[in-house]
Short mmCIF file of C-alpha atoms in Angstrom, two decimals:
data_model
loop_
_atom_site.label_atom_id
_atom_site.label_comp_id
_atom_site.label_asym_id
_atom_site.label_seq_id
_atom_site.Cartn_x
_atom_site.Cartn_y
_atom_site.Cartn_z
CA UNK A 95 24.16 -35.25 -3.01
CA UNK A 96 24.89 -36.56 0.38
CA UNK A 97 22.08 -38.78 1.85
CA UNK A 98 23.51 -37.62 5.66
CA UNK A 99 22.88 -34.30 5.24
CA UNK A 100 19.21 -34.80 3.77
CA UNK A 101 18.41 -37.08 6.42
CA UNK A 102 19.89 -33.61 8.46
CA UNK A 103 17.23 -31.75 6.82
CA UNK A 104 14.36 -33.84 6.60
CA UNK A 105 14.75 -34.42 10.54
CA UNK A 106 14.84 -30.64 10.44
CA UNK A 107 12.17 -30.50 9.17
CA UNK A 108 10.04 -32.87 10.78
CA UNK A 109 10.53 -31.06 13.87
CA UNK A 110 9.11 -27.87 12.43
CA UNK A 111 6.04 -29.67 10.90
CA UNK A 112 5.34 -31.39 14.07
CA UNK A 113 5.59 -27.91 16.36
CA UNK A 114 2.99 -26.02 13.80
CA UNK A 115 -0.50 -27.13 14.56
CA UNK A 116 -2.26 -26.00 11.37
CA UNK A 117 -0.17 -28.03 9.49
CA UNK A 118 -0.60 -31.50 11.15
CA UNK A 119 -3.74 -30.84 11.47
CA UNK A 120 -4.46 -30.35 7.67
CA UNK A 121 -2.43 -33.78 7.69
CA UNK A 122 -5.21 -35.16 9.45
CA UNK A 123 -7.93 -33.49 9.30
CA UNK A 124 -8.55 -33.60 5.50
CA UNK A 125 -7.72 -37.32 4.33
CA UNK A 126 -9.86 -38.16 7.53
CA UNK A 127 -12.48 -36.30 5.73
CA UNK A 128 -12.49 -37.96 2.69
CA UNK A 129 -12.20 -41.44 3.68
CA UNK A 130 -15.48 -41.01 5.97
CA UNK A 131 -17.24 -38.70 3.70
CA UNK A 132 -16.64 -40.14 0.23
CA UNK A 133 -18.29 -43.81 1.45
CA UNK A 134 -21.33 -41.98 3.12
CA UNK A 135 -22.37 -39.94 -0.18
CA UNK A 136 -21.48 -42.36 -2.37
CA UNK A 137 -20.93 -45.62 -1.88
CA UNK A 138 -23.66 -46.09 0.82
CA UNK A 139 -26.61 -44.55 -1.51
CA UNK A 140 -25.20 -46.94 -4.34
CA UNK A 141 -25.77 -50.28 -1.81
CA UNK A 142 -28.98 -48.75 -0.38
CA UNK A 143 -30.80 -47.10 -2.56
CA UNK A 144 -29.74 -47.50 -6.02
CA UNK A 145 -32.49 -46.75 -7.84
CA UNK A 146 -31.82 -43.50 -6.77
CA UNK A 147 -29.18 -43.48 -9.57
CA UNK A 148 -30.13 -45.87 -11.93
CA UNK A 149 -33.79 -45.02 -12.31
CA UNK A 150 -33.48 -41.15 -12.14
CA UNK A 151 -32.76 -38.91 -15.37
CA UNK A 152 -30.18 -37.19 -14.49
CA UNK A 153 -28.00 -40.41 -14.39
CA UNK A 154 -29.86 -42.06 -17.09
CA UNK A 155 -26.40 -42.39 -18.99
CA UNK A 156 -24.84 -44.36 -15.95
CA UNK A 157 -28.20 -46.79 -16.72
CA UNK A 158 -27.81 -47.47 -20.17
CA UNK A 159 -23.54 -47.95 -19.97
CA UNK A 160 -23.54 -50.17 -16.45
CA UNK A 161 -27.10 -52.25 -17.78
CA UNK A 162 -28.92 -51.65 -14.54
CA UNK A 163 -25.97 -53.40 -12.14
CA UNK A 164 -26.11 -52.26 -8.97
CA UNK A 165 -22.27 -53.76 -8.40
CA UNK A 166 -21.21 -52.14 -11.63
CA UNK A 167 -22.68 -49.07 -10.18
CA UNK A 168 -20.68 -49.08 -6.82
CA UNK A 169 -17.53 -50.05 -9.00
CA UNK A 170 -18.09 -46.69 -10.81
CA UNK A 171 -18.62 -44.33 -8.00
CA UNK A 172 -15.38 -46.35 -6.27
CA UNK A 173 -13.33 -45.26 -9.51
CA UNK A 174 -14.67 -42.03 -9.82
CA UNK A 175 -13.38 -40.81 -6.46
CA UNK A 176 -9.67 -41.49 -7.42
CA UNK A 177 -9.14 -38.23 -8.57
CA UNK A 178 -9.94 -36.91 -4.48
CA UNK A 179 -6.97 -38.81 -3.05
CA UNK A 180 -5.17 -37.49 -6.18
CA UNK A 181 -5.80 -34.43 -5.10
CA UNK A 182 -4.29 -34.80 -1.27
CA UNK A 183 -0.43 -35.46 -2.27
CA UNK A 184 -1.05 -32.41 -4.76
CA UNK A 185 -2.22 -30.22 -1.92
CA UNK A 186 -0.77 -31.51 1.18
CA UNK A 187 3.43 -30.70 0.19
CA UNK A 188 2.37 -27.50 -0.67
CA UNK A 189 1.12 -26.71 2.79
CA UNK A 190 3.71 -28.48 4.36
CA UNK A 191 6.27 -26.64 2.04
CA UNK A 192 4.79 -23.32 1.65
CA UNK A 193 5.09 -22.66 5.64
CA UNK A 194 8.77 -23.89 5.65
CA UNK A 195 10.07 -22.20 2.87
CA UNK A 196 8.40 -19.08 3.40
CA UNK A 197 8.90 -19.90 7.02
CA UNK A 198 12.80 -19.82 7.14
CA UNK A 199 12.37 -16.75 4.61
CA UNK A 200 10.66 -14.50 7.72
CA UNK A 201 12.55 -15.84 10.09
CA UNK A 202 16.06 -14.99 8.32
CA UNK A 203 16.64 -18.68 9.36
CA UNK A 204 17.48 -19.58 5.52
CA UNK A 205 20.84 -18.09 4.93
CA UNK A 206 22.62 -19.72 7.49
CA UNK A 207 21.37 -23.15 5.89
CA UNK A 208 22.85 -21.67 2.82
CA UNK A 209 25.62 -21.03 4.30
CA UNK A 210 26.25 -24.30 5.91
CA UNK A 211 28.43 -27.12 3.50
CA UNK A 212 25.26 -28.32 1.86
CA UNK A 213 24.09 -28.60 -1.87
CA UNK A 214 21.40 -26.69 -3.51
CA UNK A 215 20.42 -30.19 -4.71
CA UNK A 216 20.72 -31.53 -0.73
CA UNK A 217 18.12 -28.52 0.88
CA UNK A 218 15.83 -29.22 -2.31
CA UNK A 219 15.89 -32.87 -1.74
CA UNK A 220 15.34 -32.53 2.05
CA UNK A 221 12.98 -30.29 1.74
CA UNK A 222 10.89 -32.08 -0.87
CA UNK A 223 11.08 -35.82 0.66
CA UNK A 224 9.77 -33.93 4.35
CA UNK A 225 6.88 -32.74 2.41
CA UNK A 226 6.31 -35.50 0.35
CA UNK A 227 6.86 -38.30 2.66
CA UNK A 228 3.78 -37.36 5.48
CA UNK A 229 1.94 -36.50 2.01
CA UNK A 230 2.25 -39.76 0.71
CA UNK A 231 1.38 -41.70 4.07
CA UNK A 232 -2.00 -39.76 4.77
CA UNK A 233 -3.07 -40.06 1.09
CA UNK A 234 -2.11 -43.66 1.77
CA UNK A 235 -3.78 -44.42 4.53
CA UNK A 236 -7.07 -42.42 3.53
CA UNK A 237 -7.43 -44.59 0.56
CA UNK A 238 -6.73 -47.82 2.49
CA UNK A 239 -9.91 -46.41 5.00
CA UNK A 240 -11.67 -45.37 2.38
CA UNK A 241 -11.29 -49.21 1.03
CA UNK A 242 -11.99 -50.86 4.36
CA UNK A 243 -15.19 -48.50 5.13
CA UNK A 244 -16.40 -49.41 1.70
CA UNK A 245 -16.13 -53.00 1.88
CA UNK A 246 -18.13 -52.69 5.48
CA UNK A 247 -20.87 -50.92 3.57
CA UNK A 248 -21.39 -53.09 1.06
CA UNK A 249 -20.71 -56.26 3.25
CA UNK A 250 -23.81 -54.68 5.69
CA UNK A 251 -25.93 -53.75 2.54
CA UNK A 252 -25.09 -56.66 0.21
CA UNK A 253 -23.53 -59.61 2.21
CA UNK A 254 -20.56 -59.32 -0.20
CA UNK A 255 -17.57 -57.10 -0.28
CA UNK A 256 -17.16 -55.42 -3.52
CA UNK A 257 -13.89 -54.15 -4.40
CA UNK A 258 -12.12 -51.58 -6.59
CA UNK A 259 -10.45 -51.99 -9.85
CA UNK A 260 -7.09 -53.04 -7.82
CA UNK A 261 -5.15 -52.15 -11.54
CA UNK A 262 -6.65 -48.48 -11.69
CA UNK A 263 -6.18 -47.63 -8.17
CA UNK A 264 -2.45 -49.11 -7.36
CA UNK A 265 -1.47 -47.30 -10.46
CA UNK A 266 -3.43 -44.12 -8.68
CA UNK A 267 -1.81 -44.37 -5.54
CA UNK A 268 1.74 -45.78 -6.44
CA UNK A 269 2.57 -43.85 -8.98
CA UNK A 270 0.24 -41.08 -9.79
CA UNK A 271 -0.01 -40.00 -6.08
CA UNK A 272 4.10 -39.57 -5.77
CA UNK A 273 4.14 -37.82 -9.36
CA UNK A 274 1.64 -35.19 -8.23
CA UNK A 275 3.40 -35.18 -5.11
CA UNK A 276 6.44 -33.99 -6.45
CA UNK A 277 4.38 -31.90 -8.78
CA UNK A 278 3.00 -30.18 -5.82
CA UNK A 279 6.36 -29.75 -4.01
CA UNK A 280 8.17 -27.90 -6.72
CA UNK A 281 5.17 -25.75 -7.62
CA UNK A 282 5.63 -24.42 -4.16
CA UNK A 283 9.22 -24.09 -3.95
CA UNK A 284 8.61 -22.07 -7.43
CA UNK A 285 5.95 -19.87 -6.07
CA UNK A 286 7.34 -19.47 -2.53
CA UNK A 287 10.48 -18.13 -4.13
CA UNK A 288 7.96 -15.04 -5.00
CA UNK A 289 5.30 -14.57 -2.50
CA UNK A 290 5.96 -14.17 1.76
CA UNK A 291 2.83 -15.33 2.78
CA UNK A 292 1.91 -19.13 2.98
CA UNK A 293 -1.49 -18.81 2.33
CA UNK A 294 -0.81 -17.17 -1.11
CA UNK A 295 1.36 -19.76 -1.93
CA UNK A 296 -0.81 -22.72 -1.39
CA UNK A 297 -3.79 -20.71 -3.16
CA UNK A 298 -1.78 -20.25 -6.38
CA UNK A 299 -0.82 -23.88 -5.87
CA UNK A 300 -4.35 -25.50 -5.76
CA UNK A 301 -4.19 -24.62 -9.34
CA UNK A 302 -3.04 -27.91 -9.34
CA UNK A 303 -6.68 -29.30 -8.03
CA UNK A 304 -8.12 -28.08 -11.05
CA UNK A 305 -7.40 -30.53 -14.15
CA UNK A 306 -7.37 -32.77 -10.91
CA UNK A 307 -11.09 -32.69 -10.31
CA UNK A 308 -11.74 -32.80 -13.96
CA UNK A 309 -11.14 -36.08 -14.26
CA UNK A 310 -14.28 -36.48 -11.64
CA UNK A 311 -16.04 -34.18 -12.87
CA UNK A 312 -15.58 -35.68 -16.13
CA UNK A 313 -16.35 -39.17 -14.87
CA UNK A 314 -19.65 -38.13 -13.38
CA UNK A 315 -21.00 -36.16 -16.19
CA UNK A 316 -20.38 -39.28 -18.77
CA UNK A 317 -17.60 -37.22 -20.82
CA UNK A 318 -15.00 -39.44 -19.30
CA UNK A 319 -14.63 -43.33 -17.80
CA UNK A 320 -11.31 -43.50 -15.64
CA UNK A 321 -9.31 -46.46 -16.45
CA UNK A 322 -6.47 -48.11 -17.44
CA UNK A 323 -5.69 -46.16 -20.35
CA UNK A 324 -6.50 -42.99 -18.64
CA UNK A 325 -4.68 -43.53 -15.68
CA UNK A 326 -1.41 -44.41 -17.77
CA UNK A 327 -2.13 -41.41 -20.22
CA UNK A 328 -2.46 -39.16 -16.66
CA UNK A 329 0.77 -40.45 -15.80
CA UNK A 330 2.80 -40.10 -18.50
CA UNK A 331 1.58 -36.20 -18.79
CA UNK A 332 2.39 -35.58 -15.41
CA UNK A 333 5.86 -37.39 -15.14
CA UNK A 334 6.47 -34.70 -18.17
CA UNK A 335 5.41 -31.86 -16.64
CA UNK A 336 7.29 -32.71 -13.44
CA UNK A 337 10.41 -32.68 -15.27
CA UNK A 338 9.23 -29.10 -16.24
CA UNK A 339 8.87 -27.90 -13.02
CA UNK A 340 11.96 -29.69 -12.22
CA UNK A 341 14.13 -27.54 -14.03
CA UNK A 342 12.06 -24.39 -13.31
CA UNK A 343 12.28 -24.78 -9.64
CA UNK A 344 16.58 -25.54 -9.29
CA UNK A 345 16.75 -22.50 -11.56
CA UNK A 346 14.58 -20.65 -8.66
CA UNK A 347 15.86 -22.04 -5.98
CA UNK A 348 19.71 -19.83 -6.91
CA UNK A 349 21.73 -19.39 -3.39
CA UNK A 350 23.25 -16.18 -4.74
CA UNK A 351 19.33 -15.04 -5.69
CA UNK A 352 17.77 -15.98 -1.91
CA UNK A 353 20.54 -14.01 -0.36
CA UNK A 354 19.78 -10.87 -2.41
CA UNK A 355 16.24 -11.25 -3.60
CA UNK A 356 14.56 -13.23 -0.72
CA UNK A 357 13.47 -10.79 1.26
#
């Protein structure tokens, strides 16, 4: 692998993503959304009005496990919304990768790449870290507004600035985040190899969200309380299955294959 001619591609790359509108602006667009909307129906009724959840039945479980703590409340909604930023490097490659894989595949602009003295392993690699890398910085800084429009809410609300479990969410961010990244990537390398329409692509992809959300899902309904351990155990699974999908997607991604099947 030859980190010149990735750079090659990745700059390639870049320059595509940053002449297609839709895709910088689901770049923005949607971790803007969660860091503003995540603090405003969450964290702000758990400073404001927390009886709302700790007095009312249908949290009565969330009672009874935090003891009636309002800060041990807003801890718990911080932790359950890990699984949303999660969910933005597992979605965001795809788009990113979906449109130029499937981009180059309309536009017959593929083969020549191909063609030119590069790797299989050096067009995978630039492909990935171009999707991947813009991922990775608006999941980033989402969580790190998220963070600072939290602590302003409970700064206004409490006079105190009440932080997340720094352990859970560095382990979310640094490590989970890239895994499902890559995760991400390769499923859409895999199913762009079959489909010649983006939008398919990234809808087969969000697959991805589901066992995603879960984890929220799970957390909210008292089935689940995202952790330490869990966050490890997530990890672990996933840096398995990306090894999986690893090996599935060099096998798709066959130069002999695009030339003749890729149409």
């Amino acid at each position: 692998m030859s980190i010149d001619k990735v750079n090659a591609i990745i700059g390639k790359e870049f320059d595509e993503i940053m002449k297609n509108k839709y895709i910088l602006g689901s770049l923005v667009a949607v971790p803007l959304l969660f860091s503003l909307l995540l603090p405003a129906s969450l964290i702000a009724p758990a400073v404001f009005y927390p009886e709302a959840y700790l007095d009312a039945n249908e949290t009565s479980y969330i009672a009874t496990a935090l003891g009636k703590s309002q800060e041990a409340l807003i801890s718990f909604f911080m932790n359950a919304v890990i699984p949303f930023f999660m969910m933005l490097p597992a979605i965001l490659p795809t788009i990113v990768a979906s449109y130029s894989i499937i981009g180059e595949k309309k536009n017959r602009t593929l083969e020549p790449l191909l063609a030119a003295p590069v790797s299989v392993y050096d067009i995978l690699a630039g492909k990935a870290l171009s999707a991947i890398i813009p991922a990775l910085a608006a999941t980033w800084i989402s969580a790190i507004l998220f963070c600072v429009i939290t602590g302003a809410i409970t700064y206004t609300g409490l006079h105190r600035i009440i932080f997340p479990d720094i352990a859970v969410w560095l382990l979310g961010m640094l490590v989970l985040a890239p895994l499902l990244a890559f995760m991400g990537i390769m499923i859409a390398i895999i199913v762009s190899s079959r489909v010649n329409d983006p939008r398919v692509a990234q809808q087969i992809s969000a697959v991805l969200v589901v066992p995603i959300m879960s984890l929220f899902i799970g957390q909210m309904a008292g089935f689940v309380l995202i952790d330490l351990k869990v966050m490890v155990g997530a990890a672990m699974l996933i840096l398995a299955l990306d090894a999986v999908v690893l090996i599935l997607g060099k096998s798709m991604f066959d130069r002999e294959e695009i030339l003749t099947r890729w149409k």
